[in-house]
Short mmCIF file of N, CA and C in Angstrom, two decimals:
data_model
loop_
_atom_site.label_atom_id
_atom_site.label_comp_id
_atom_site.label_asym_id
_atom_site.label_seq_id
_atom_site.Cartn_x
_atom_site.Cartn_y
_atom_site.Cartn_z
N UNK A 1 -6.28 -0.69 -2.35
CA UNK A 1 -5.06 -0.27 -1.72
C UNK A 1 -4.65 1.10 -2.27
N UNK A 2 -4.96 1.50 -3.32
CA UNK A 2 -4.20 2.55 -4.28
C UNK A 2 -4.84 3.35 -3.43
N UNK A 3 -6.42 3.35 -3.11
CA UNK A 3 -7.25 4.94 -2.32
C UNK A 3 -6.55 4.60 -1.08
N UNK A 4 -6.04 4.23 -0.59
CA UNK A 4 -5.93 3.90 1.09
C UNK A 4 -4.40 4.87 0.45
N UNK A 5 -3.36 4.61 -0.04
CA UNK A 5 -2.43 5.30 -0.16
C UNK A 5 -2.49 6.84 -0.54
N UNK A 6 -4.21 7.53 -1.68
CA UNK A 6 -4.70 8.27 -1.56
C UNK A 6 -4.62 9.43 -0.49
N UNK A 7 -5.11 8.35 0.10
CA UNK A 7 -5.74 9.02 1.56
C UNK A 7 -4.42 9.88 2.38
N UNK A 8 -3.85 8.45 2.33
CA UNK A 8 -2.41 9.13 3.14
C UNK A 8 -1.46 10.61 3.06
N UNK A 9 -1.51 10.67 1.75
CA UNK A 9 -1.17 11.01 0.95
C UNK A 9 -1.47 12.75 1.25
N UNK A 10 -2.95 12.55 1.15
CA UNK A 10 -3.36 13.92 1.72
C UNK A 10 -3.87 13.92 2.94
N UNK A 11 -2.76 13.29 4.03
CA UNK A 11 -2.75 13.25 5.45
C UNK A 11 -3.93 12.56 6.29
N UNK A 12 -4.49 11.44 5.24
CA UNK A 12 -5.81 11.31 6.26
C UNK A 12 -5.66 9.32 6.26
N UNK A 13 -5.18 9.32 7.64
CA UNK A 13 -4.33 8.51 7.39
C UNK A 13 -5.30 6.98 8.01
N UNK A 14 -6.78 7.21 7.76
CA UNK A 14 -8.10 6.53 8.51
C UNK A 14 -7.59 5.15 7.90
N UNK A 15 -7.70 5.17 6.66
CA UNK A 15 -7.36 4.06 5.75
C UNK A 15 -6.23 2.93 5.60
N UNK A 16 -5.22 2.92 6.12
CA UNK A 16 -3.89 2.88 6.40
C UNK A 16 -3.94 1.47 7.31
N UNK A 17 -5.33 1.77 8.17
CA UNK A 17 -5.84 0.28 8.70
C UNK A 17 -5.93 -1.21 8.15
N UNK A 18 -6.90 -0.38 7.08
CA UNK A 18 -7.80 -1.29 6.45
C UNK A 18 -6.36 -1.99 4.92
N UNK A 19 -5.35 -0.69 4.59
CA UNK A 19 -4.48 -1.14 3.88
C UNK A 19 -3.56 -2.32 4.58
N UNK A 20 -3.46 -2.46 6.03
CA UNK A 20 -2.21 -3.40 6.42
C UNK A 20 -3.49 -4.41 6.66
N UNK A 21 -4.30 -4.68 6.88
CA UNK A 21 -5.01 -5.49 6.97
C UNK A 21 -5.39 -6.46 5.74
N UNK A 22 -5.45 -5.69 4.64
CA UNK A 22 -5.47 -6.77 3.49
C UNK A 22 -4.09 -7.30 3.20
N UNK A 23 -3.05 -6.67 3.39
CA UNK A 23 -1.68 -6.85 3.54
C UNK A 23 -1.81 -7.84 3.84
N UNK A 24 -2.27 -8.10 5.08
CA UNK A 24 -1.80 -9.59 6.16
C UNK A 24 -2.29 -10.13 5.79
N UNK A 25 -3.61 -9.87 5.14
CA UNK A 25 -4.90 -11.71 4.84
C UNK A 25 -3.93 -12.09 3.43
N UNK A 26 -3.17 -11.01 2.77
CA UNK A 26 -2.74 -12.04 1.69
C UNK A 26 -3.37 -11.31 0.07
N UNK A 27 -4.16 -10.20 0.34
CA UNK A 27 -5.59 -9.71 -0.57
C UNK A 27 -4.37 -9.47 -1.92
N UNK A 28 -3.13 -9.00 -1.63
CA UNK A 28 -2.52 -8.39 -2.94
C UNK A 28 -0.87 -8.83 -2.45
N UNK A 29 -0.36 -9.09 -3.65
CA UNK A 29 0.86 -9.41 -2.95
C UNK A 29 2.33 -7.99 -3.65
N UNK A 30 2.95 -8.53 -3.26
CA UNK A 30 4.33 -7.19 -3.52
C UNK A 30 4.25 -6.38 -4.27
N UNK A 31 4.21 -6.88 -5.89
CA UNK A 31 3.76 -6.10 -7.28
C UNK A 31 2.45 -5.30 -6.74
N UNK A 32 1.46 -6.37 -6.88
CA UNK A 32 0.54 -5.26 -6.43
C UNK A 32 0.56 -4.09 -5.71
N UNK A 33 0.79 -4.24 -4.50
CA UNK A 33 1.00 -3.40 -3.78
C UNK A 33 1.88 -2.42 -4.27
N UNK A 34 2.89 -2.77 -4.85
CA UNK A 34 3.91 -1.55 -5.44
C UNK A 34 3.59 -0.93 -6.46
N UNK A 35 1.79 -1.51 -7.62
CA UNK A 35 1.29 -1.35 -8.26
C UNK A 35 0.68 -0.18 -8.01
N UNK A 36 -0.43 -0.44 -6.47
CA UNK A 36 -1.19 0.20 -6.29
C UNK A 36 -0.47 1.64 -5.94
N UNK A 37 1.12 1.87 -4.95
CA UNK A 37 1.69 2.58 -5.04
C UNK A 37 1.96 3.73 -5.80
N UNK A 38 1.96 3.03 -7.22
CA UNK A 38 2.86 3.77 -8.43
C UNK A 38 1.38 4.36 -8.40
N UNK A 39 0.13 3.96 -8.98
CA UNK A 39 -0.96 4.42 -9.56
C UNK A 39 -0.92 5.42 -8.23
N UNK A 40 -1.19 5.94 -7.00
CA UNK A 40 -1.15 6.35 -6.47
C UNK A 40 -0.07 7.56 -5.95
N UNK A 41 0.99 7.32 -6.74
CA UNK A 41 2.14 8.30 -7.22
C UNK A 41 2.80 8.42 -5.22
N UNK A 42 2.52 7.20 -4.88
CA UNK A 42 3.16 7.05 -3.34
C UNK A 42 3.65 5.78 -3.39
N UNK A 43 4.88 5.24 -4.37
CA UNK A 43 5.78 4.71 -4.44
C UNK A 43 6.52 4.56 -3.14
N UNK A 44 6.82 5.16 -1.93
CA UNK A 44 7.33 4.88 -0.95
C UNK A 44 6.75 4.41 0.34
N UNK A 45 5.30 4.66 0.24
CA UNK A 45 4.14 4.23 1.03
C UNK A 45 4.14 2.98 0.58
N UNK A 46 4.18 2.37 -0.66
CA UNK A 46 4.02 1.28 -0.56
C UNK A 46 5.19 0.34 -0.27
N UNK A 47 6.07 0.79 -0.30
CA UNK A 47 7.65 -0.17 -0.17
C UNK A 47 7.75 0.25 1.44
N UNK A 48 7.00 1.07 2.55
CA UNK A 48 6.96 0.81 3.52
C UNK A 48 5.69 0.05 4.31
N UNK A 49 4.92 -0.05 3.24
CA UNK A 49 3.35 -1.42 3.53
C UNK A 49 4.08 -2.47 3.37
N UNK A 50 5.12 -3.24 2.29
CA UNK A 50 5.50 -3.90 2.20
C UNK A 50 6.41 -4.29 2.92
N UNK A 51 7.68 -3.36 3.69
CA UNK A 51 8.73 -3.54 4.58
C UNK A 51 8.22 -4.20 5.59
N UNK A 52 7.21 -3.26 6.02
CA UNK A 52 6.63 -3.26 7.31
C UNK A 52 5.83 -5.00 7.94
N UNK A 53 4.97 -5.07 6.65
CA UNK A 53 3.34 -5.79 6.82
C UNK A 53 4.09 -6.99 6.77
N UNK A 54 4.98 -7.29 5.28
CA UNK A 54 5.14 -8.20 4.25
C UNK A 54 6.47 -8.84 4.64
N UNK A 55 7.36 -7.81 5.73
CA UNK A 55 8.75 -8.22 5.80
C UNK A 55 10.09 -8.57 4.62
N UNK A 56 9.59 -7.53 3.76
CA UNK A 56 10.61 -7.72 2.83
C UNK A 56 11.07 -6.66 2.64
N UNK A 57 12.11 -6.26 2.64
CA UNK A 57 13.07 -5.60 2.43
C UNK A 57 13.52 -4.93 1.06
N UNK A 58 13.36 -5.61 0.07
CA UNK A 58 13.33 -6.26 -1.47
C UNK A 58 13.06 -4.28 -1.74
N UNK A 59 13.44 -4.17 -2.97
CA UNK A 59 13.10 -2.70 -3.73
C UNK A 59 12.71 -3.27 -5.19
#
């Protein structure tokens, strides 16, 4: 998840797929994801994977 936010990041937004897709199967849950965020220094990408995918609202 962290390279998929990578990606975004520097506009290449191919990955972004494959990130809401593990979203939905369940692959990482909130922390993580807000994990992979931080390591990825796109802290807001991930609290909108999570809004979005995860339906939480939560900060």
């Amino acid at each position: 998840m962290r390279w998929f936010f990578v990606m975004l990041t520097h506009g290449d937004g191919d990955g972004i797929h494959e990130a809401i897709r593990l979203a939905k199967a369940g692959a990482l849950d909130e922390e993580q994801v807000r994990e992979a965020g931080r390591l990825a220094r796109a802290p807001g990408s991930a609290e909108a994977l999570i809004s979005t995918v995860l339906g939480s609202g939560r900060t």
